Amino acid sequence: MNHAKTTSQRFSVELPVYQANLGCAILDGSGFPDNYYFQDLGLKHTSFCQSAICYIDGAQGTLLYRGYPVESLCRQYTYESIIYLLLFGELPSKRVLTTFTRKLHADMSVPDYCYQLLETLPHDHHPMGILLTLVSALSADDTQLLDDPDDMAIRIIAQMPLLVAMSQRHAKGLPPVRIAKPTEYVEDFLIYLQDQRPSTLAHQVFDRILTLHAEHEQNASTCTLRVSGSTGTNAYAALAAALTALWGPAHGGANEACMAMLEAIGTCDRIPEYIEKAKSKTDPFRLMGFGHRVYRNRDPRADVMKSLARDVLDHKQDEPLFRLARSLEKRALEDPYFISHQLYPNVDYYSGIVQRALGIDCQSFTTVFALARTSGWMSHWLEMQRDRTPIIRPRQHYIGPRQRDL
Ligand code: SDX
């Protein structure tokens, strides 16, 4: 519905260019003439903040958390160390990690009204909506707000395993699980969720799933959190805003949508039909778990997730959905459309298969993504407190009617 008439008029302006520590050169638009707006629909080419937390090279398929490749971090560090790295910029020593996790575990609780509120919600509500309700309730409670931003970020990260498990269990008609003294973030999340101690394999795989999903620079939900946080709203309210953005099937809801797609395809002989649907300009169907705004090469997380699927399925290569996913991936990667559009599996493509094998039901996948991404979101919120980020208020390209009289 773009009424604007594009003209062939050319415009040139001299602006300073900075070379970023890594990646693209930055054109500094602060000196842009007031009577011109730079339009970049979808902000594909726009840097709207400075951040030291995460770096993505979409052409190379590189993802760094505070400079470290995520694949290496996954193999060598637990998610508790990754939380500390994202929040404070360095990997913790054993001593520092002990002090940090003592504080984290001590904050793994929520006020009684969260349990009471949960009881008032129908069991057929979506877990993401239930989670959003609980976080919104906490945003209204001044007694939960801490003056120290570090403590506030840690408290929210600490509360999320319980909030996510409560949301998932309530959506299945199950009561919350209580743990007298939490002792390990990921293991306790799985106990809150499944009311039993996880196997060593489940604990290890889940720890890596959370690391892989923890942080991804200015994705839609992190960008939303920054816009919301820039108004000075409290951290729970900014978290609620991020949750609403993550829920969408084009973003964090893709793992749930991908499993639904694989189950709809059902058997390998129907793959060609769905590949054609995905390529059709008249069919809104897209291959869920494929494509990415930034990665024009493989998403490094997808490869790790695929190997986790093998581990959890105990190398059961014949598990129907895993076999179908691998065949679909192979066919898509050989197809000229996917090759020319640079479409590869993203983090969501195999994550549903892994989570289902760990007993997480499909409707809850996005809440697991939210659990993991809370450490990334709170790292950005903390960075904003330190940088005193001004309110984020872009302009627009007006395409409405000219001024007219009533
Ligand atoms: C996540 O941003 C992040 O970092 C997100 C994330 C994170 O960690 O936070 O990485 C997590 O959200 C991963 C993405 C999960 N979403 C999906 O898997 C949903 C399916 N993917 C698409 O909806 C799409 O690829 C997006 C939304 C992910 C990216 O879309 P873009 O970059 O805006 O690309 P586009 O929509 O402009 O499409 C460009 C072309 C189009 O074709 P043309 O009209 O140019 O011919 O590529 C086509 C699209 O039709 N295309 C696809 C496709 N994705 C893009 N065609 C078929 N299947 C797809 N999946």
Short mmCIF file of C-alpha atoms and ligand atoms in Angstrom, two decimals:
data_model
loop_
_atom_site.label_atom_id
_atom_site.label_comp_id
_atom_site.label_asym_id
_atom_site.label_seq_id
_atom_site.Cartn_x
_atom_site.Cartn_y
_atom_site.Cartn_z
CA MET A 1 0.00 0.00 0.00
CA ASN A 2 2.94 2.30 -0.64
CA HIS A 3 1.47 5.53 -2.13
CA ALA A 4 4.85 7.24 -2.28
CA LYS A 5 6.05 7.95 -5.76
CA THR A 6 9.62 6.85 -6.21
CA THR A 7 11.58 9.37 -8.25
CA SER A 8 14.86 9.00 -10.01
CA GLN A 9 16.16 11.99 -7.94
CA ARG A 10 19.59 11.17 -6.51
CA PHE A 11 20.88 12.53 -3.21
CA SER A 12 24.37 12.50 -1.81
CA VAL A 13 25.62 13.46 1.64
CA GLU A 14 29.02 13.09 3.31
CA LEU A 15 28.89 11.15 6.57
CA PRO A 16 31.72 9.84 8.76
CA VAL A 17 32.40 6.08 8.53
CA TYR A 18 33.70 4.01 11.48
CA GLN A 19 35.24 0.55 11.19
CA ALA A 20 33.53 -1.65 13.82
CA ASN A 21 35.73 -4.01 15.93
CA LEU A 22 34.34 -6.83 13.80
CA GLY A 23 32.19 -6.85 10.68
CA CYS A 24 30.68 -4.04 8.66
CA ALA A 25 31.81 -0.42 8.54
CA ILE A 26 29.37 1.91 10.31
CA LEU A 27 28.01 4.99 8.55
CA ASP A 28 27.31 7.53 11.31
CA GLY A 29 23.90 9.03 10.53
CA SER A 30 23.87 11.50 13.46
CA GLY A 31 24.76 14.28 11.06
CA PHE A 32 21.98 13.42 8.58
CA PRO A 33 20.11 16.53 7.32
CA ASP A 34 16.87 17.12 9.32
CA ASN A 35 14.72 17.35 6.22
CA TYR A 36 15.63 13.84 5.07
CA TYR A 37 14.80 10.45 6.67
CA PHE A 38 16.74 7.30 5.87
CA GLN A 39 14.22 4.53 5.18
CA ASP A 40 15.24 0.91 5.81
CA LEU A 41 12.09 -1.24 6.01
CA GLY A 42 12.63 -4.13 8.43
CA LEU A 43 15.84 -2.38 9.60
CA LYS A 44 17.83 -4.88 7.50
CA HIS A 45 20.75 -2.47 7.16
CA THR A 46 20.34 -0.38 10.31
CA SER A 47 22.50 -0.45 13.43
CA PHE A 48 20.27 1.09 16.11
CA CYS A 49 22.55 0.59 19.12
CA GLN A 50 26.09 -0.23 20.17
CA SER A 51 26.63 -3.50 22.02
CA ALA A 52 29.60 -5.64 23.12
CA ILE A 53 27.62 -8.80 23.92
CA CYS A 54 27.25 -10.76 20.68
CA TYR A 55 28.65 -10.74 17.17
CA ILE A 56 27.18 -12.52 14.15
CA ASP A 57 28.86 -12.87 10.77
CA GLY A 58 25.98 -13.99 8.55
CA ALA A 59 28.21 -14.64 5.53
CA GLN A 60 30.65 -16.83 7.49
CA GLY A 61 28.06 -18.43 9.79
CA THR A 62 29.89 -17.14 12.87
CA LEU A 63 28.27 -16.49 16.26
CA LEU A 64 30.37 -15.11 19.14
CA TYR A 65 29.27 -14.48 22.74
CA ARG A 66 31.63 -11.82 24.14
CA GLY A 67 34.13 -12.90 21.45
CA TYR A 68 33.95 -16.68 22.05
CA PRO A 69 32.48 -19.00 19.34
CA VAL A 70 29.20 -20.46 20.60
CA GLU A 71 30.11 -23.97 19.42
CA SER A 72 33.22 -23.97 21.68
CA LEU A 73 31.34 -22.47 24.64
CA CYS A 74 28.67 -25.17 24.31
CA ARG A 75 31.22 -27.95 24.60
CA GLN A 76 33.35 -26.51 27.41
CA TYR A 77 31.11 -24.44 29.71
CA THR A 78 27.80 -24.93 31.50
CA TYR A 79 24.90 -22.58 30.93
CA GLU A 80 25.46 -21.03 34.40
CA SER A 81 28.89 -19.85 33.19
CA ILE A 82 27.34 -18.54 29.97
CA ILE A 83 24.84 -16.47 31.96
CA TYR A 84 27.76 -14.86 33.83
CA LEU A 85 29.72 -14.32 30.58
CA LEU A 86 26.80 -12.59 28.86
CA LEU A 87 25.98 -10.40 31.86
CA PHE A 88 29.50 -9.37 32.86
CA GLY A 89 31.69 -9.91 29.78
CA GLU A 90 34.19 -12.52 31.00
CA LEU A 91 34.07 -16.26 31.77
CA PRO A 92 33.95 -16.77 35.55
CA SER A 93 36.73 -18.45 37.52
CA LYS A 94 35.62 -21.36 39.74
CA ARG A 95 35.54 -19.05 42.75
CA VAL A 96 33.58 -16.32 40.97
CA LEU A 97 31.14 -18.91 39.57
CA THR A 98 30.52 -20.31 43.06
CA THR A 99 29.66 -16.87 44.42
CA PHE A 100 27.50 -16.05 41.39
CA THR A 101 25.53 -19.30 41.39
CA ARG A 102 24.93 -19.05 45.14
CA LYS A 103 23.14 -15.74 44.47
CA LEU A 104 21.37 -17.19 41.40
CA HIS A 105 20.06 -20.26 43.26
CA ALA A 106 18.98 -18.14 46.25
CA ASP A 107 16.75 -16.09 43.93
CA MET A 108 15.07 -19.11 42.29
CA SER A 109 11.66 -18.45 43.84
CA VAL A 110 8.52 -16.42 43.10
CA PRO A 111 5.93 -14.77 45.40
CA ASP A 112 2.85 -16.77 46.45
CA TYR A 113 0.54 -14.63 44.31
CA CYS A 114 2.16 -16.19 41.20
CA TYR A 115 0.88 -19.60 42.32
CA GLN A 116 -2.55 -18.13 43.19
CA LEU A 117 -2.76 -16.29 39.85
CA LEU A 118 -1.82 -19.47 38.01
CA GLU A 119 -4.79 -21.27 39.60
CA THR A 120 -7.18 -18.72 38.08
CA LEU A 121 -5.99 -19.40 34.51
CA PRO A 122 -7.65 -22.04 32.30
CA HIS A 123 -5.50 -25.08 31.54
CA ASP A 124 -6.04 -24.71 27.80
CA HIS A 125 -4.21 -21.39 27.58
CA HIS A 126 -0.94 -21.37 25.59
CA PRO A 127 2.13 -21.62 27.88
CA MET A 128 3.60 -18.45 26.37
CA GLY A 129 0.44 -16.56 27.33
CA ILE A 130 0.55 -18.00 30.85
CA LEU A 131 4.24 -17.03 31.16
CA LEU A 132 3.42 -13.52 29.95
CA THR A 133 0.67 -13.25 32.60
CA LEU A 134 3.03 -14.27 35.41
CA VAL A 135 5.81 -11.89 34.27
CA SER A 136 3.30 -9.05 33.94
CA ALA A 137 2.11 -9.70 37.51
CA LEU A 138 5.70 -9.43 38.77
CA SER A 139 6.13 -6.17 36.83
CA ALA A 140 3.35 -4.65 38.98
CA ASP A 141 5.06 -5.58 42.27
CA ASP A 142 7.50 -2.93 43.53
CA THR A 143 8.77 -5.33 46.20
CA GLN A 144 10.28 -7.44 43.40
CA LEU A 145 12.21 -4.50 41.91
CA LEU A 146 15.86 -4.16 43.01
CA ASP A 147 17.81 -0.89 42.85
CA ASP A 148 21.03 -2.59 41.81
CA PRO A 149 20.70 -3.40 38.05
CA ASP A 150 23.06 -6.42 38.33
CA ASP A 151 20.91 -7.89 41.13
CA MET A 152 17.72 -7.13 39.16
CA ALA A 153 19.02 -8.94 36.06
CA ILE A 154 20.17 -11.93 38.14
CA ARG A 155 16.83 -12.14 39.98
CA ILE A 156 14.83 -12.24 36.71
CA ILE A 157 17.11 -14.88 35.21
CA ALA A 158 16.80 -16.89 38.45
CA GLN A 159 12.99 -16.76 38.47
CA MET A 160 12.49 -17.83 34.86
CA PRO A 161 13.04 -21.62 35.29
CA LEU A 162 10.21 -21.73 37.82
CA LEU A 163 7.94 -19.40 35.81
CA VAL A 164 8.50 -21.39 32.59
CA ALA A 165 7.97 -24.75 34.32
CA MET A 166 4.82 -23.46 36.06
CA SER A 167 3.46 -22.24 32.69
CA GLN A 168 4.21 -25.51 30.91
CA ARG A 169 2.82 -27.71 33.70
CA HIS A 170 -0.34 -25.61 34.14
CA ALA A 171 -1.07 -25.91 30.42
CA LYS A 172 -1.06 -29.68 30.98
CA GLY A 173 -3.24 -29.51 34.11
CA LEU A 174 -0.31 -30.30 36.42
CA PRO A 175 0.45 -28.51 39.72
CA PRO A 176 3.73 -26.61 40.19
CA VAL A 177 6.73 -28.46 41.59
CA ARG A 178 8.55 -26.90 44.56
CA ILE A 179 12.22 -27.39 45.38
CA ALA A 180 13.29 -26.58 48.93
CA LYS A 181 16.86 -25.57 48.02
CA PRO A 182 17.73 -25.10 44.31
CA THR A 183 21.31 -26.13 43.58
CA GLU A 184 21.79 -26.17 39.78
CA TYR A 185 19.99 -23.94 37.29
CA VAL A 186 19.36 -26.38 34.42
CA GLU A 187 18.89 -29.52 36.50
CA ASP A 188 16.44 -27.68 38.77
CA PHE A 189 14.52 -26.37 35.74
CA LEU A 190 14.06 -29.96 34.54
CA ILE A 191 12.96 -31.02 38.06
CA TYR A 192 10.50 -28.08 38.23
CA LEU A 193 9.24 -29.17 34.81
CA GLN A 194 9.16 -32.97 35.02
CA ASP A 195 9.02 -33.54 38.81
CA GLN A 196 11.97 -35.91 38.63
CA ARG A 197 15.75 -35.70 38.47
CA PRO A 198 16.87 -35.67 34.79
CA SER A 199 19.26 -38.22 33.34
CA THR A 200 22.84 -37.04 32.92
CA LEU A 201 22.30 -36.96 29.13
CA ALA A 202 19.08 -34.89 29.39
CA HIS A 203 20.78 -32.46 31.79
CA GLN A 204 23.82 -32.06 29.51
CA VAL A 205 21.77 -31.72 26.27
CA PHE A 206 19.38 -29.24 27.83
CA ASP A 207 22.27 -27.20 29.16
CA ARG A 208 23.57 -26.91 25.56
CA ILE A 209 20.11 -26.06 24.18
CA LEU A 210 19.94 -23.11 26.59
CA THR A 211 23.44 -21.92 25.60
CA LEU A 212 22.61 -22.13 21.89
CA HIS A 213 19.45 -20.05 22.35
CA ALA A 214 20.86 -17.57 24.90
CA GLU A 215 21.77 -14.55 22.80
CA HIS A 216 21.61 -13.35 19.20
CA GLU A 217 22.26 -9.57 18.99
CA GLN A 218 19.35 -7.45 17.68
CA ASN A 219 16.78 -10.15 16.88
CA ALA A 220 13.18 -8.95 17.00
CA SER A 221 12.64 -9.75 20.69
CA THR A 222 15.92 -8.23 21.89
CA CYS A 223 15.25 -5.16 19.78
CA THR A 224 11.78 -4.95 21.38
CA LEU A 225 13.30 -5.25 24.84
CA ARG A 226 15.69 -2.38 24.04
CA VAL A 227 12.92 -0.13 22.73
CA SER A 228 10.78 -0.89 25.78
CA GLY A 229 13.69 -0.55 28.24
CA SER A 230 14.78 2.77 26.70
CA THR A 231 11.62 4.39 28.12
CA GLY A 232 12.83 3.59 31.67
CA THR A 233 10.17 0.96 32.29
CA ASN A 234 11.05 -1.74 34.83
CA ALA A 235 12.96 -4.90 33.81
CA TYR A 236 9.94 -7.21 34.17
CA ALA A 237 7.89 -4.95 31.86
CA ALA A 238 10.70 -4.90 29.30
CA LEU A 239 10.90 -8.72 29.59
CA ALA A 240 7.14 -8.97 28.95
CA ALA A 241 7.57 -6.89 25.78
CA ALA A 242 10.34 -9.21 24.58
CA LEU A 243 8.18 -12.28 25.28
CA THR A 244 5.40 -10.94 23.05
CA ALA A 245 7.86 -10.52 20.15
CA LEU A 246 9.49 -13.92 20.66
CA TRP A 247 6.09 -15.70 20.50
CA GLY A 248 5.60 -15.05 16.77
CA PRO A 249 6.13 -17.98 14.29
CA ALA A 250 8.61 -15.88 12.27
CA HIS A 251 10.83 -15.71 15.39
CA GLY A 252 10.80 -17.82 18.55
CA GLY A 253 7.58 -19.61 17.64
CA ALA A 254 9.31 -21.22 14.64
CA ASN A 255 10.41 -24.36 16.52
CA GLU A 256 6.79 -25.12 17.44
CA ALA A 257 5.71 -24.30 13.86
CA CYS A 258 8.52 -26.47 12.47
CA MET A 259 7.37 -29.54 14.41
CA ALA A 260 3.78 -28.93 13.24
CA MET A 261 5.12 -28.68 9.67
CA LEU A 262 7.11 -31.94 9.94
CA GLU A 263 4.06 -33.73 11.37
CA ALA A 264 1.88 -32.29 8.56
CA ILE A 265 4.36 -33.52 5.92
CA GLY A 266 4.34 -36.91 7.68
CA THR A 267 6.33 -39.01 5.21
CA CYS A 268 9.32 -38.48 2.95
CA ASP A 269 7.32 -39.07 -0.21
CA ARG A 270 5.44 -35.80 0.47
CA ILE A 271 8.61 -33.68 0.67
CA PRO A 272 8.53 -32.56 -3.01
CA GLU A 273 4.96 -31.28 -2.57
CA TYR A 274 5.99 -29.12 0.40
CA ILE A 275 9.18 -27.91 -1.23
CA GLU A 276 7.05 -26.63 -4.12
CA LYS A 277 4.61 -24.99 -1.68
CA ALA A 278 7.52 -23.21 0.01
CA LYS A 279 8.73 -21.91 -3.35
CA SER A 280 5.32 -20.78 -4.56
CA LYS A 281 4.73 -17.03 -4.66
CA THR A 282 0.99 -17.55 -4.23
CA ASP A 283 1.23 -19.92 -1.27
CA PRO A 284 1.96 -18.29 2.14
CA PHE A 285 3.59 -21.54 3.33
CA ARG A 286 7.25 -21.25 4.27
CA LEU A 287 9.66 -23.95 5.34
CA MET A 288 9.67 -23.43 9.11
CA GLY A 289 13.13 -23.59 10.63
CA PHE A 290 14.67 -22.46 7.34
CA GLY A 291 16.03 -19.07 6.39
CA HIS A 292 17.34 -16.23 8.50
CA ARG A 293 17.55 -12.46 8.24
CA VAL A 294 21.27 -12.49 9.01
CA TYR A 295 22.70 -15.94 8.18
CA ARG A 296 23.26 -16.27 4.45
CA ASN A 297 25.28 -19.34 5.24
CA ARG A 298 24.64 -22.09 7.81
CA ASP A 299 23.41 -21.05 11.27
CA PRO A 300 26.19 -22.51 13.46
CA ARG A 301 23.60 -23.38 16.10
CA ALA A 302 21.68 -25.61 13.69
CA ASP A 303 24.69 -27.91 13.25
CA VAL A 304 25.16 -28.30 17.02
CA MET A 305 21.41 -28.87 17.44
CA LYS A 306 21.51 -31.60 14.77
CA SER A 307 24.30 -33.39 16.64
CA LEU A 308 22.33 -33.07 19.90
CA ALA A 309 19.38 -34.71 18.12
CA ARG A 310 21.63 -37.66 17.27
CA ASP A 311 22.80 -37.88 20.90
CA VAL A 312 19.31 -37.73 22.40
CA LEU A 313 17.84 -40.15 19.86
CA ASP A 314 20.71 -42.38 20.82
CA HIS A 315 21.77 -42.41 17.20
CA LYS A 316 18.33 -43.78 16.32
CA GLN A 317 18.72 -42.51 12.78
CA ASP A 318 15.43 -44.18 11.96
CA GLU A 319 13.37 -42.05 14.36
CA PRO A 320 10.62 -41.05 11.84
CA LEU A 321 10.58 -37.28 12.41
CA PHE A 322 14.39 -37.05 12.55
CA ARG A 323 14.69 -39.06 9.35
CA LEU A 324 12.06 -36.84 7.69
CA ALA A 325 13.80 -33.65 8.87
CA ARG A 326 17.15 -34.83 7.52
CA SER A 327 15.61 -35.79 4.16
CA LEU A 328 13.76 -32.48 3.90
CA GLU A 329 16.96 -30.57 4.76
CA LYS A 330 18.91 -32.51 2.11
CA ARG A 331 16.26 -31.92 -0.58
CA ALA A 332 15.95 -28.21 0.23
CA LEU A 333 19.71 -27.64 0.24
CA GLU A 334 19.90 -29.24 -3.24
CA ASP A 335 17.05 -27.09 -4.61
CA PRO A 336 18.05 -24.09 -6.82
CA TYR A 337 15.41 -21.87 -5.10
CA PHE A 338 16.86 -22.45 -1.63
CA ILE A 339 20.39 -22.15 -2.95
CA SER A 340 19.69 -18.88 -4.78
CA HIS A 341 17.78 -17.46 -1.77
CA GLN A 342 20.59 -18.57 0.58
CA LEU A 343 18.14 -20.44 2.80
CA TYR A 344 19.65 -22.84 5.34
CA PRO A 345 18.35 -24.56 8.48
CA ASN A 346 18.34 -22.19 11.44
CA VAL A 347 18.48 -22.88 15.18
CA ASP A 348 14.79 -23.83 15.21
CA TYR A 349 14.95 -26.57 12.60
CA TYR A 350 16.14 -29.42 14.84
CA SER A 351 15.44 -27.93 18.26
CA GLY A 352 11.89 -29.27 18.36
CA ILE A 353 13.04 -32.83 17.62
CA VAL A 354 15.59 -32.65 20.44
CA GLN A 355 13.17 -31.13 22.95
CA ARG A 356 10.42 -33.63 22.15
CA ALA A 357 12.88 -36.47 22.66
CA LEU A 358 13.56 -34.93 26.10
CA GLY A 359 9.86 -34.99 26.94
CA ILE A 360 9.07 -31.31 26.29
CA ASP A 361 5.78 -30.94 24.47
CA CYS A 362 5.58 -28.94 21.27
CA GLN A 363 3.43 -26.13 22.61
CA SER A 364 6.12 -25.39 25.23
CA PHE A 365 9.14 -25.09 22.93
CA THR A 366 8.93 -21.31 22.74
CA THR A 367 8.84 -20.99 26.53
CA VAL A 368 12.14 -22.91 26.60
CA PHE A 369 13.49 -20.45 24.03
CA ALA A 370 12.30 -17.63 26.33
CA LEU A 371 14.03 -19.26 29.33
CA ALA A 372 17.32 -19.40 27.42
CA ARG A 373 17.04 -15.94 25.85
CA THR A 374 16.33 -14.25 29.20
CA SER A 375 20.08 -14.25 29.90
CA GLY A 376 20.66 -12.46 26.57
CA TRP A 377 17.77 -10.07 27.11
CA MET A 378 18.93 -9.17 30.64
CA SER A 379 22.50 -8.65 29.35
CA HIS A 380 21.16 -6.07 26.89
CA TRP A 381 18.97 -4.49 29.59
CA LEU A 382 22.04 -4.24 31.85
CA GLU A 383 24.14 -2.78 29.01
CA MET A 384 21.47 -0.11 28.52
CA GLN A 385 21.52 0.83 32.23
CA ARG A 386 25.31 1.26 32.04
CA ASP A 387 25.19 3.19 28.73
CA ARG A 388 22.25 5.39 29.76
CA THR A 389 20.61 4.66 26.36
CA PRO A 390 18.36 7.56 25.20
CA ILE A 391 14.71 6.76 24.38
CA ILE A 392 14.50 4.92 21.06
CA ARG A 393 12.12 6.93 18.90
CA PRO A 394 12.49 6.52 15.11
CA ARG A 395 10.63 8.61 12.50
CA GLN A 396 8.40 7.30 9.70
CA HIS A 397 7.67 7.63 6.02
CA TYR A 398 4.22 9.28 6.00
CA ILE A 399 2.03 7.96 3.17
CA GLY A 400 -1.32 9.26 4.41
CA PRO A 401 -3.51 12.14 3.05
CA ARG A 402 -2.23 15.73 2.84
CA GLN A 403 -3.71 18.23 5.36
CA ARG A 404 -7.38 18.76 4.61
CA ASP A 405 -10.32 20.76 6.09
CA LEU A 406 -13.27 19.18 7.90
C1 SDX B 1 14.81 -17.10 14.85
O1 SDX B 1 16.79 -12.67 14.15
C2 SDX B 1 17.24 -13.63 14.82
O2 SDX B 1 18.41 -13.67 15.17
C3 SDX B 1 16.22 -14.73 15.18
C4 SDX B 1 16.80 -15.96 15.82
C5 SDX B 1 17.32 -15.67 17.21
O3 SDX B 1 18.17 -16.45 17.69
O4 SDX B 1 16.78 -14.73 17.86
O5 SDX B 1 17.86 -16.49 15.04
C6 SDX B 1 15.72 -17.04 16.00
O6 SDX B 1 13.81 -16.44 14.86
C7 SDX B 1 15.22 -17.92 13.64
C8 SDX B 1 14.22 -17.75 12.45
C9 SDX B 1 13.01 -18.61 12.76
N1 SDX B 1 11.95 -18.41 11.77
C10 SDX B 1 11.67 -19.34 10.85
O7 SDX B 1 12.30 -20.39 10.71
C11 SDX B 1 10.44 -19.01 10.01
C12 SDX B 1 10.74 -19.29 8.54
N2 SDX B 1 11.72 -18.33 8.08
C13 SDX B 1 11.24 -17.15 7.35
O8 SDX B 1 10.02 -16.66 7.85
C14 SDX B 1 12.32 -16.13 7.12
O9 SDX B 1 13.41 -16.82 6.66
C15 SDX B 1 12.75 -15.22 8.26
C16 SDX B 1 11.61 -14.50 8.86
C17 SDX B 1 13.46 -16.00 9.32
C18 SDX B 1 13.73 -14.21 7.66
O10 SDX B 1 13.03 -13.51 6.70
P1 SDX B 1 13.71 -12.26 5.92
O11 SDX B 1 15.17 -12.21 6.10
O12 SDX B 1 12.92 -11.04 6.22
O13 SDX B 1 13.55 -12.70 4.45
P2 SDX B 1 12.26 -12.40 3.59
O14 SDX B 1 11.05 -12.76 4.39
O15 SDX B 1 12.37 -11.02 3.05
O16 SDX B 1 12.43 -13.48 2.41
C19 SDX B 1 13.42 -13.27 1.41
C20 SDX B 1 13.07 -14.27 0.31
C21 SDX B 1 11.59 -14.23 -0.09
O17 SDX B 1 11.51 -14.68 -1.40
P3 SDX B 1 11.40 -13.54 -2.61
O18 SDX B 1 10.04 -12.88 -2.43
O19 SDX B 1 12.55 -12.58 -2.38
O20 SDX B 1 11.51 -14.35 -3.88
O21 SDX B 1 13.33 -15.60 0.82
C22 SDX B 1 12.09 -16.31 0.84
C23 SDX B 1 10.98 -15.29 0.80
O22 SDX B 1 9.79 -15.84 0.24
N3 SDX B 1 12.09 -17.08 2.10
C24 SDX B 1 11.59 -18.30 2.23
C25 SDX B 1 11.83 -18.67 3.56
N4 SDX B 1 12.44 -17.67 4.19
C26 SDX B 1 12.60 -16.68 3.28
N5 SDX B 1 10.96 -19.13 1.34
C27 SDX B 1 10.57 -20.34 1.84
N6 SDX B 1 10.77 -20.77 3.10
C28 SDX B 1 11.39 -19.95 3.99
N7 SDX B 1 11.59 -20.36 5.24
#
